[in-house]
XYZ file of C-alpha atoms in Angstrom:
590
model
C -17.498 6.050 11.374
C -17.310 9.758 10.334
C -16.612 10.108 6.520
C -13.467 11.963 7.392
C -12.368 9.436 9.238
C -9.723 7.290 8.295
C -9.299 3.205 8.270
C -6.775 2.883 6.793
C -4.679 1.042 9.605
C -8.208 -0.801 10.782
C -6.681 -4.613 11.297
C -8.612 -6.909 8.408
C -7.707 -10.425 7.312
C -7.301 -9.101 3.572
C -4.977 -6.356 4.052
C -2.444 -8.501 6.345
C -2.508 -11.720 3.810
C 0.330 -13.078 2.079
C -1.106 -13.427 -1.253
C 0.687 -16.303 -3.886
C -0.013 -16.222 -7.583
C -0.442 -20.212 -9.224
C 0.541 -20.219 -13.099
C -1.225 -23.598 -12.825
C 0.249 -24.874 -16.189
C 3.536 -24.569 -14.858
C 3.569 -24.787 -10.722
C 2.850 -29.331 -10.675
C 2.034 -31.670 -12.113
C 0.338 -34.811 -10.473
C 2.414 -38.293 -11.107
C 0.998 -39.897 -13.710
C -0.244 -37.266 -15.983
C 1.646 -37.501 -18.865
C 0.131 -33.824 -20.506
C 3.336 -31.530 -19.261
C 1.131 -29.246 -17.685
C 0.273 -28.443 -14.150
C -2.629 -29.610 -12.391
C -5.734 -28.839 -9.580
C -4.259 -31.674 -7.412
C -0.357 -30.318 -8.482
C -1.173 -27.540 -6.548
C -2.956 -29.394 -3.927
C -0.021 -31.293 -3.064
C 2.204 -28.532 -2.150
C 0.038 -26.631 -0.167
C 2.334 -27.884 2.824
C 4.696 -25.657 1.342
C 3.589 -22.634 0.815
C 2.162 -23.014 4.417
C 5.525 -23.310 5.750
C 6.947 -20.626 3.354
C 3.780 -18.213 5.184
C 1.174 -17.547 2.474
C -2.317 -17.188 3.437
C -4.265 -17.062 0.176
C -3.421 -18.955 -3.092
C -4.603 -16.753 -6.468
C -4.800 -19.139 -9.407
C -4.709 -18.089 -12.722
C -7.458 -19.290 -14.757
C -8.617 -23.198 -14.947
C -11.254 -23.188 -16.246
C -12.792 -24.981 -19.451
C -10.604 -23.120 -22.043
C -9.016 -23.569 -25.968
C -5.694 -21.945 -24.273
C -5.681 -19.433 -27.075
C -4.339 -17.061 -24.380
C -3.197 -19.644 -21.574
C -6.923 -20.047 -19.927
C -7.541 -15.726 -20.038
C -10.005 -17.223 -23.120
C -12.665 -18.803 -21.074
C -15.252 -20.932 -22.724
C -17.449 -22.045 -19.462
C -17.138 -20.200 -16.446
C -18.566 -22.844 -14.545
C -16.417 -25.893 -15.150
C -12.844 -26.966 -15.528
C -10.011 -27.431 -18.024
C -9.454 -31.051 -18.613
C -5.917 -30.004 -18.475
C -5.821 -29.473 -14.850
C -8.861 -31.508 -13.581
C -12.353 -31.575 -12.443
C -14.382 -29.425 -10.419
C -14.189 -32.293 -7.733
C -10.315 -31.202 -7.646
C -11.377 -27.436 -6.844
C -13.808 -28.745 -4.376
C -10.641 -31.165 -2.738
C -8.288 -27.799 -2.982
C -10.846 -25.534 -1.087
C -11.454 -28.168 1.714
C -7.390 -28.816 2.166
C -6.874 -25.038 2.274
C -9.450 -24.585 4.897
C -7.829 -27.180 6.831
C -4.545 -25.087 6.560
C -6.369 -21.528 7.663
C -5.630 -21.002 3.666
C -7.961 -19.473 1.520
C -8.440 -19.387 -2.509
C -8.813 -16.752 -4.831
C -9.693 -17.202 -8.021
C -9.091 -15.284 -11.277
C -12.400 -13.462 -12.765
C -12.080 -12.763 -16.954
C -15.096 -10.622 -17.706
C -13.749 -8.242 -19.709
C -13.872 -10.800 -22.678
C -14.718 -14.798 -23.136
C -13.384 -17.215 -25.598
C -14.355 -17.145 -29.104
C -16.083 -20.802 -27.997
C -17.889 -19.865 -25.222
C -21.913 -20.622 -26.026
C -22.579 -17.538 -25.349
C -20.350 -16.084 -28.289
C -21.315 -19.094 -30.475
C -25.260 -18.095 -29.831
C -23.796 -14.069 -30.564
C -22.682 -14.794 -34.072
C -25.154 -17.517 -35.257
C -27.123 -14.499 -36.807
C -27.808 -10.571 -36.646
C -31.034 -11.552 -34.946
C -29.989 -13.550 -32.213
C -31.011 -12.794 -28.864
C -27.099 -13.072 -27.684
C -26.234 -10.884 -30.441
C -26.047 -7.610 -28.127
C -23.846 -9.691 -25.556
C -20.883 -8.902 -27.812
C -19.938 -5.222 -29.457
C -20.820 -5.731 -32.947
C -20.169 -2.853 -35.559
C -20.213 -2.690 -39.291
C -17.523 -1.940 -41.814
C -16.305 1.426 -41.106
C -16.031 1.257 -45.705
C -15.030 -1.163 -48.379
C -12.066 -0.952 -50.164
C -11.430 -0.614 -53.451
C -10.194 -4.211 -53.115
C -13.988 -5.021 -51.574
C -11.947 -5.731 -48.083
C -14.568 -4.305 -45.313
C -12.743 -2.295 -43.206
C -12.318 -2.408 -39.531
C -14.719 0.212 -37.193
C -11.904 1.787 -36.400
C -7.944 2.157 -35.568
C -7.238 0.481 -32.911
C -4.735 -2.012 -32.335
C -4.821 -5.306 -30.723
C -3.502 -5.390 -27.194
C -1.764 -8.374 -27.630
C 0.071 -7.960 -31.577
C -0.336 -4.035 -32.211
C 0.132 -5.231 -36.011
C -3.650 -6.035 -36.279
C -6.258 -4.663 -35.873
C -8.780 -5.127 -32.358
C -11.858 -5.877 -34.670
C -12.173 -9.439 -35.951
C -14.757 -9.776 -38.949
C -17.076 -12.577 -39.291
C -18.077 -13.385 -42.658
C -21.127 -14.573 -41.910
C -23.149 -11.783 -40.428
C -20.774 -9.080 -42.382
C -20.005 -7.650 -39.229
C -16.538 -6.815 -37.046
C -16.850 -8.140 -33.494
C -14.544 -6.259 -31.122
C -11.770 -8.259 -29.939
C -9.068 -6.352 -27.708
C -6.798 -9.092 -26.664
C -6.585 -11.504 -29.867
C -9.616 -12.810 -32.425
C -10.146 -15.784 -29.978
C -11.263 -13.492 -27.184
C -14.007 -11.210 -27.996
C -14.531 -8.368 -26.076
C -18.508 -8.286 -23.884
C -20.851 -5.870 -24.365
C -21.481 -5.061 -20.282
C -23.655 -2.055 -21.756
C -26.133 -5.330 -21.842
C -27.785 -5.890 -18.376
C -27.978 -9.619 -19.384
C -24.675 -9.981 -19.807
C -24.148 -8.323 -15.991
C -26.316 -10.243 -14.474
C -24.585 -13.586 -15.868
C -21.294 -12.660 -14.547
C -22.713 -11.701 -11.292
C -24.476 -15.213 -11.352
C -20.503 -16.512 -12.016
C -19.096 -14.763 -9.431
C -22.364 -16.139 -6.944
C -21.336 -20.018 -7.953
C -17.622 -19.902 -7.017
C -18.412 -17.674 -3.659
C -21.005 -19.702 -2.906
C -18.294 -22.915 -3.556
C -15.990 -21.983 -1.248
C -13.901 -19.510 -2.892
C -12.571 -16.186 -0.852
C -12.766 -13.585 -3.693
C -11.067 -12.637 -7.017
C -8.427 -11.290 -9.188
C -10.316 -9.317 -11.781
C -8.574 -9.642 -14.904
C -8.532 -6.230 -17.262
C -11.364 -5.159 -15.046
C -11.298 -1.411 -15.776
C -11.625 -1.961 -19.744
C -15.314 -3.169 -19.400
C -16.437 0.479 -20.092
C -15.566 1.572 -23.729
C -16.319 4.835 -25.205
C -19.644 4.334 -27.112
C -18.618 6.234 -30.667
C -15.438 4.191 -30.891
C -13.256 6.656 -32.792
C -10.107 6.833 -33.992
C -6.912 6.475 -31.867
C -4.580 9.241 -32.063
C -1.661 8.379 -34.243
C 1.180 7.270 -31.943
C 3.362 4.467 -33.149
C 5.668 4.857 -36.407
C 4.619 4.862 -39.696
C 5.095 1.512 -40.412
C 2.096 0.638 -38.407
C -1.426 0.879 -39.599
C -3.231 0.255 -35.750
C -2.878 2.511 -33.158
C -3.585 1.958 -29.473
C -6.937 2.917 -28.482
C -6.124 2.362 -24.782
C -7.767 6.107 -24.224
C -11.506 5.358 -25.353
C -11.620 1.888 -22.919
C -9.587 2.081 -20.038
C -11.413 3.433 -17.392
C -14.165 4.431 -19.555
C -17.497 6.003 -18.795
C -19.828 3.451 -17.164
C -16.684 1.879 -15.060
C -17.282 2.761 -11.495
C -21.325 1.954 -12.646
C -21.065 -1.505 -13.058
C -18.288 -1.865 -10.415
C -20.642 -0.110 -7.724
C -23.742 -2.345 -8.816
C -21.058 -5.647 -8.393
C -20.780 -4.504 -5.184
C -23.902 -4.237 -4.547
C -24.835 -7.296 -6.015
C -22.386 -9.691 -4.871
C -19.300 -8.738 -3.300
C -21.523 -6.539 -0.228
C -22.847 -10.258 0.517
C -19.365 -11.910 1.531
C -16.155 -11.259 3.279
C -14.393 -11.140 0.059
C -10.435 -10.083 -0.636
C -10.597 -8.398 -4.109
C -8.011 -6.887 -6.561
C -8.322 -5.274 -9.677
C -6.124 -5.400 -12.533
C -6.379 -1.986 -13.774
C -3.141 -1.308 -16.619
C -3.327 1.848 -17.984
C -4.237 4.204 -14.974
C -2.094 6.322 -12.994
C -4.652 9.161 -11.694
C -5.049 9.131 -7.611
C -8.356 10.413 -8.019
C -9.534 7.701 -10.340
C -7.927 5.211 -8.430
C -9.115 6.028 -5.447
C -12.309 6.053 -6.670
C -11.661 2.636 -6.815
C -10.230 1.924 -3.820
C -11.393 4.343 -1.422
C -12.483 2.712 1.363
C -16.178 3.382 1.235
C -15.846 3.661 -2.403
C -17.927 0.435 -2.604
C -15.976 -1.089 -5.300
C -12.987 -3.257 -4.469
C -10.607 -3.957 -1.940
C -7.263 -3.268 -3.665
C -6.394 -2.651 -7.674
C -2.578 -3.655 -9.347
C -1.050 -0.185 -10.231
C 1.289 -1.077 -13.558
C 3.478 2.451 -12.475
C 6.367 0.095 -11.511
C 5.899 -2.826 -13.636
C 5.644 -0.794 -16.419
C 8.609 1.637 -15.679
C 10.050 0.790 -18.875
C 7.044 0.558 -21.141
C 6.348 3.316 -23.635
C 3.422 3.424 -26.011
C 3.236 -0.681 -26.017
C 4.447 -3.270 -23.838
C 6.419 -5.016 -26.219
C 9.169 -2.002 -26.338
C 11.490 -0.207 -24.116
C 12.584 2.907 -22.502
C 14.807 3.764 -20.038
C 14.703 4.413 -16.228
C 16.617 4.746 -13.366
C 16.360 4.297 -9.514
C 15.185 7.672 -8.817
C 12.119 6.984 -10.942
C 11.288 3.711 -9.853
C 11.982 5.327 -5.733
C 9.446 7.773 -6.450
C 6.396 5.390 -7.843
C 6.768 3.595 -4.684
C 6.497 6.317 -2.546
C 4.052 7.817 -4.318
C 1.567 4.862 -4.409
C 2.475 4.550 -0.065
C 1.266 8.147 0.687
C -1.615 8.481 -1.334
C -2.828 5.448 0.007
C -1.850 6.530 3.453
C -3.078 10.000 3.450
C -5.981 9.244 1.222
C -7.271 5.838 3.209
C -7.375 3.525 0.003
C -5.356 0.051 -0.097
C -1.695 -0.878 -2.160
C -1.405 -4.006 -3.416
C 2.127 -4.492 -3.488
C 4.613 -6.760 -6.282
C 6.728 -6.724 -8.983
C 6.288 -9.807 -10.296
C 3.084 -12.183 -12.230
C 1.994 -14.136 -14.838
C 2.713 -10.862 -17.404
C 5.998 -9.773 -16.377
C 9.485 -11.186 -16.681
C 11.115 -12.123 -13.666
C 11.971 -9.256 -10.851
C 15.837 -9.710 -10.086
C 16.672 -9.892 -14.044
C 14.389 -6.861 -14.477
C 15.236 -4.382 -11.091
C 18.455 -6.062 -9.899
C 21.484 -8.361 -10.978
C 21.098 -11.747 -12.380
C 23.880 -13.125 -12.744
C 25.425 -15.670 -10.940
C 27.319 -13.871 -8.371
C 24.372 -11.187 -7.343
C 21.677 -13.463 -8.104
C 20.958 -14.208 -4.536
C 21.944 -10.835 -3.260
C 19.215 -9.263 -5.883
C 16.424 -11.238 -5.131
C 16.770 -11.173 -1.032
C 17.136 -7.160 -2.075
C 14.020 -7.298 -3.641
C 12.313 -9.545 -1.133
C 13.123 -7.397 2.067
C 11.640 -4.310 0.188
C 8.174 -5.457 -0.761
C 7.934 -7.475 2.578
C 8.663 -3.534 3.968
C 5.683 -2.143 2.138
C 2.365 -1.080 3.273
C -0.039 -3.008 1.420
C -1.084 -6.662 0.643
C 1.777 -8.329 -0.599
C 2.018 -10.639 -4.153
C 4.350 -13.145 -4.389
C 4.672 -15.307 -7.810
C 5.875 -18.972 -7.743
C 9.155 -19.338 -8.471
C 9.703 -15.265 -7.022
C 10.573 -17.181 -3.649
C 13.890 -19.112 -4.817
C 14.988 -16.159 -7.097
C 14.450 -17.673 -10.535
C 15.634 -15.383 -13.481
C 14.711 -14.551 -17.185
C 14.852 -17.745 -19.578
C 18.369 -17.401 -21.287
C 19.057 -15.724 -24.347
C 20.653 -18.422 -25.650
C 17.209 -19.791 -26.585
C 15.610 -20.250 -29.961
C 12.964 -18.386 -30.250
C 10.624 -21.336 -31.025
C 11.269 -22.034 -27.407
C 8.488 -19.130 -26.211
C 4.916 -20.162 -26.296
C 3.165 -16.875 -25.350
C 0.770 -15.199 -28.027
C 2.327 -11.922 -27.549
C 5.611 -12.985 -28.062
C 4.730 -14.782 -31.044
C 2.796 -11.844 -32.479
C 5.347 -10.083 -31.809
C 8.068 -11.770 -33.716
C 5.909 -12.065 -36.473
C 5.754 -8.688 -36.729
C 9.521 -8.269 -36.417
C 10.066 -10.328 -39.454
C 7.656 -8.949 -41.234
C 8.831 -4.998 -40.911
C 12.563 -5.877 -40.079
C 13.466 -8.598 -42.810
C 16.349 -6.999 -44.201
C 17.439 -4.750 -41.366
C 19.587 -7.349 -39.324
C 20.080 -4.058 -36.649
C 16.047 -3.480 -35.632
C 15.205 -7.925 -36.001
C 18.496 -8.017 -33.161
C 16.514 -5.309 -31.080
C 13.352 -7.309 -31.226
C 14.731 -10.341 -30.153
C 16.367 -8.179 -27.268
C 13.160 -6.823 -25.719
C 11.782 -10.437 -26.075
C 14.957 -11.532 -23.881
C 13.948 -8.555 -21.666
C 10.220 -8.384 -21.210
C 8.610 -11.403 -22.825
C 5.726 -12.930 -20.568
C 7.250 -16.141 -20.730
C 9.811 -15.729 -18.847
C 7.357 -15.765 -15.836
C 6.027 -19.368 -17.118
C 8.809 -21.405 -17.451
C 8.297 -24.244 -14.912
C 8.260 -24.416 -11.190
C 11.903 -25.009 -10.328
C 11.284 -28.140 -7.463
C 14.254 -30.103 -7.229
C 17.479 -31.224 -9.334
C 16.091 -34.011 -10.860
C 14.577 -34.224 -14.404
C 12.572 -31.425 -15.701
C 13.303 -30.108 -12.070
C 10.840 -32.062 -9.919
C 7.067 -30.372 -11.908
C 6.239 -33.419 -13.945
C 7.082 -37.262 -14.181
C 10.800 -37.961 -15.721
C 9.932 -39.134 -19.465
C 6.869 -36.587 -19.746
C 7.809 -33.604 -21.878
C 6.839 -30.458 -20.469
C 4.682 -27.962 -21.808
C 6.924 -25.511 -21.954
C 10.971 -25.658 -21.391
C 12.375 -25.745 -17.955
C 15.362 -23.088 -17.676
C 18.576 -24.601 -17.610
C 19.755 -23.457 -14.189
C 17.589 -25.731 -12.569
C 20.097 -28.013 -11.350
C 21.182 -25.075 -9.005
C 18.427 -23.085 -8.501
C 15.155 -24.995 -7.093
C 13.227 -25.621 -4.039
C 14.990 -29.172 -2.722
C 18.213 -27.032 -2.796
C 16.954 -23.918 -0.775
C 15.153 -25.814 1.586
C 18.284 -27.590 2.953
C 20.305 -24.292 2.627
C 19.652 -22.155 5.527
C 20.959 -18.444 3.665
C 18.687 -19.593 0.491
C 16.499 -16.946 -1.128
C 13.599 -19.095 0.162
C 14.976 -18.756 4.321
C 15.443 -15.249 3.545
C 11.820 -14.856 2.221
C 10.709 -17.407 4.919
C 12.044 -15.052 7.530
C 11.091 -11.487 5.935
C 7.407 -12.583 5.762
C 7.267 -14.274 9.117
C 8.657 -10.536 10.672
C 6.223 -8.713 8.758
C 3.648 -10.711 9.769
C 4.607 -9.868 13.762
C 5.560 -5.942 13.403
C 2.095 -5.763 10.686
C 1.366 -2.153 13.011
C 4.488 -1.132 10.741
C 5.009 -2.658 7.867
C 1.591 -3.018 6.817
C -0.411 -0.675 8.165
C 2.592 2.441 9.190
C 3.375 5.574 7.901
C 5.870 5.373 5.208
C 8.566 8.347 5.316
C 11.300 8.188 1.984
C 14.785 9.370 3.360
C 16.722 9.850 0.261
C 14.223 10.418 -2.832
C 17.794 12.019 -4.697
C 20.044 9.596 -4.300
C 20.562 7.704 -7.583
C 21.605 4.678 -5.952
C 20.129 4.047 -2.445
C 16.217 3.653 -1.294
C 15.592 4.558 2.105
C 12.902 4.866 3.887
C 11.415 4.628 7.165
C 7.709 2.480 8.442
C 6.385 3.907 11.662
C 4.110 1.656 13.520
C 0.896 2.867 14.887
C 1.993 2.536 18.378
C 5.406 4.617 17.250
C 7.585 1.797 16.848
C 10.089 2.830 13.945
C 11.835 0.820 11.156
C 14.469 2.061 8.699
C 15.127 0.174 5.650
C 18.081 0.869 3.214
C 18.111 -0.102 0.255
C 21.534 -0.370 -2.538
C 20.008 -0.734 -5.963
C 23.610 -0.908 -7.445
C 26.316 -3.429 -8.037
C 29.355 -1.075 -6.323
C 30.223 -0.665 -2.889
C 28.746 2.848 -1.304
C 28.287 5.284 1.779
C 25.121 6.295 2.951
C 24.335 8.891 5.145
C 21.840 8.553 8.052
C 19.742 12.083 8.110
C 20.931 14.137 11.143
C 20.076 13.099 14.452
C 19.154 9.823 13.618
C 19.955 6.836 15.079
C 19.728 3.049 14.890
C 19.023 0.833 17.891
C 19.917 -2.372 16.144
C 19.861 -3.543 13.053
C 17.509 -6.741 12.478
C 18.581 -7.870 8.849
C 20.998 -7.807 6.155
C 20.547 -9.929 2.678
C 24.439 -10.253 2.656
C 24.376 -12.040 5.964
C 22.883 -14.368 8.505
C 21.884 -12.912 11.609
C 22.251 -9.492 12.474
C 24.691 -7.587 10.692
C 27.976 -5.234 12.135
C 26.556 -2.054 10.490
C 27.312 1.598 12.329
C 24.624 2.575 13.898
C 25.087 6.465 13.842
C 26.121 9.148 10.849
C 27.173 6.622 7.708
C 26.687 2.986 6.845
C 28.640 1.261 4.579
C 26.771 -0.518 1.733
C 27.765 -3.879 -0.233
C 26.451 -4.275 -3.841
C 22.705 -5.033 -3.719
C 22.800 -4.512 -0.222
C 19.573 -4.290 2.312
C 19.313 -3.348 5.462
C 16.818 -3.455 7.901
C 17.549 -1.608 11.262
C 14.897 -1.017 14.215
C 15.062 2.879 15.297
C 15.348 4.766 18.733
């Protein structure tokens, strides 16, 4: 194929899959196991379900051996299993019972960083002379204070609490090890060709096992700036850390080592890969990326949308409107289009709250209406689609009713630490914490799989105290309930994947055409197939009723879908169509 060429609409199992993110400590439990956290043959017995629901590949996040200092993303042997989920026999029984379903697994790569109890880290600070030593990024004190505290290499701040600092110092070698994420997680040294060639050796095992490909966690921070300076001063002055997200995301060797793991390993399979890449919003550098003879990976998660509200650190807020979040989407459609890379496409995961409390209406009355919303317009995208468990029956934010002992996540708890520490006597800014924990906190995405009505809705055995709190509503919202209710969230996303699925010329591989990037309210847009087949989908990202105006000259043929109704809906199907709160629409065009 010529080099100007484009393939982007060339048919391939990865682009067209319906991919399903696994929390596993919170999707099922087996009977019996009395732990209150998910397991390996949890998920295996539902695999009938997310058959039926029409997902092709199941993403896990990580299961392997682990201290759950960060919920398994602290991984102390890549090649074995958590006891809390099961055995590697468990893996082997998933792999075979998805390849009897035409279902594939993808597992979740951390390489970035390994636990703090990984051998390879224990080896790294035994002594300065160690041969692991250079698998980690050791520095000395940047100076000693007055108080004889060695201080840290540099500013920057941990990822994961921006009150301390990313260097952890060991006492007994006198040197800071860099740890991005939290002190349990050091950061590798992939400068090291060792330390390359034993991920690459990782990645070889589970291929080689029977797994399909890989999530790469934090994949473009593997490159750091080799002088390590300061960050630039960013946050207020009541922080001494700054983020240093500048000098190691996307740094210098990047596109090195993820060429050379192409080369390596993924070249030798028909993998689907997907990198998570926060932090980057340049087409060039993505596509360099995700080009399609860029020779690095498949597909990477752009954070544009998911972090719409995000301003120097996660843990804040800023505001944004429709407009804004309307023109990341299209953005991330055309340059993919015109520039023949791959989307991945979602708006929910493991690290985000949950998508109808965050980009529609929660509440009990537009609940249902929000989440089909959101449903019919990633299901419109071009792109492999994400869906997260629980993002099927519409579950919402944990309430914020809760005490705050209630969330188990690291961040949040650093987080709240730091709150009390800087806002003790200022009841105003400690209220305003606890609101963007209500709003963003990453455990609202971990709360428990929402099965059935019965106790602790249907994930583990009645009597067995769950890991973490099931939300409240679960006596409404859940699975059983959807699945006997034939206007559920669930039918609608049944139905919306099962279409996309049969008009994929459009929806996945189309052209993508936005019909009203200045209208605050409404997102409309058209997907024209590759055999000229056209879609229009509007879009009413408010909670009032609203006209929209169909561009000049254009005309409906029939419309296929609404989220407000079963069947197809009594919509005009010339000049203006009349919208109902959280409205979508899905017409087929003349």
């Amino acid at each position: 194929m010529a080099a100007t060429e484009s393939s982007y609409s060339t048919p391939k199992w990865w682009k067209e899959a319906v991919v399903y993110q696994i929390y596993p400590a919170s999707f099922q439990a087996q009977p019996g196991v009395t732990s209150g956290w998910g397991t390996i043959k949890g998920i295996t017995s539902r695999l009938d379900y997310l058959k039926s629901l029409g997902v092709d590949v199941v993403w896990s996040s990580p299961i392997l051996k682990s201290p759950q200092a960060d919920m398994g993303y602290d991984i102390a042997d890549y090649k074995d299993i958590d006891y809390r989920y099961g055995t590697l026999e468990d893996v082997d029984e998933l792999i075979a019972e998805l390849k009897k379903r035409d279902m594939k697994l993808m597992m979740d790569l951390v390489v970035n960083h390994t636990s703090n109890e990984h051998s390879w880290f224990l080896e790294s600070r035994a002594s300065l002379d160690n041969p692991k030593r250079s698998w980690y990024i050791w520095k000395k004190p940047k100076s000693i204070s007055s108080d004889g505290v060695p201080e840290p290499p540099n500013n920057w701040a941990q990822i994961l609490g921006e009150a301390n600092s990313a260097w952890t110092y060991d006492e007994k070698t006198g040197e800071y090890y860099l740890s991005l994420f939290t002190p349990e997680q050091p950061d590798l040294n992939w400068e090291n060709p060792e330390v390359r060639a034993a991920v690459y050796d990782v990645m070889h095992f589970w291929m080689k096992r029977g797994a399909s490909g890989f999530r790469m966690d934090v994949i473009n921070l593997i490159s750091k700036d080799p002088a390590y300076p300061d960050a630039d001063i960013v946050l207020d002055p009541g922080h001494r850390y700054q983020p240093g997200s500048k000098y190691f995301v996307n740094g210098p060797k990047l596109h090195d080592y993820l060429q050379e793991m192409h080369r390596d390993v993924l070249s030798k399979y028909d993998t689907i890969t997907v990198g998570e890449m926060p932090g980057v919003s340049d087409d060039k550098e993505i596509l360099r990326s995700v080009g399609s003879n860029s020779g690095e990976l498949r597909m990477i998660f752009i954070f544009d949308l998911v972090d719409i509200d995000k301003p120097n650190v996660r843990m804040a807020l800023k505001p944004w409107d429709v407009k804004e979040m309307k023109s990341i989407i299209t953005r991330w459609q055309k340059v993919m289009i015109e520039n023949d890379g791959w989307n991945s496409v979602f708006i929910e995961n493991h690290d985000n709250p949950r998508s109808v409390s965050r980009y529609a209406d929660d509440s009990d009355e537009w609940r249902e209406k929000g989440a089909k919303l959101l449903a019919l317009m990633q299901t419109t995208l071009g792109g492999t689609l994400f869906v997260y468990q629980g993002e099927e029956i519409g579950m919402r934010n944990a309430p914020t009713a809760w005490d705050i002992s209630e969330f188990k996540d690291i961040e949040t708890i650093n987080y709240w630490k730091k709150c009390e520490q800087l806002y003790a006597n200022d009841p105003e800014k400690l209220a305003y914490g606890r609101k963007i924990i209500d709003m963003k906190a990453r455990d609202h995405a971990r709360t428990p799989m929402q099965w059935s009505a019965g106790e602790n809705a249907g994930f583990c055995d009645p009597g067995t105290k769950p890991w973490m709190r099931v939300i409240d509503d679960y006596p409404k919202i859940n699975v059983e309930a959807q699945l006997k209710t034939d206007d559920s969230v669930w039918h609608f996303w049944q139905g919306v994947l099962k279409h996309r699925k049969e008009h994929a010329d459009a929806f996945v591989y189309g052209n993508f055409q936005d019909l009203a990037p200045e209208h605050p309210e409404v997102f409309a847009y058209v997907r024209t197939s590759t055999k000229g087949e056209r879609w229009l989908v509007v879009l009413n990202f408010s909670g009032k009723e609203l006209e929209w105006a169909l561009p000049q000259g254009f005309e409906v043929e029939s419309w296929d879908r609404s989220n407000h109704v079963q069947g197809s809906p009594d919509k005009p199907k010339l000049a203006s169509v009349p919208l109902k709160p959280w409205e979508g629409l899905l017409g087929k065009c003349k």
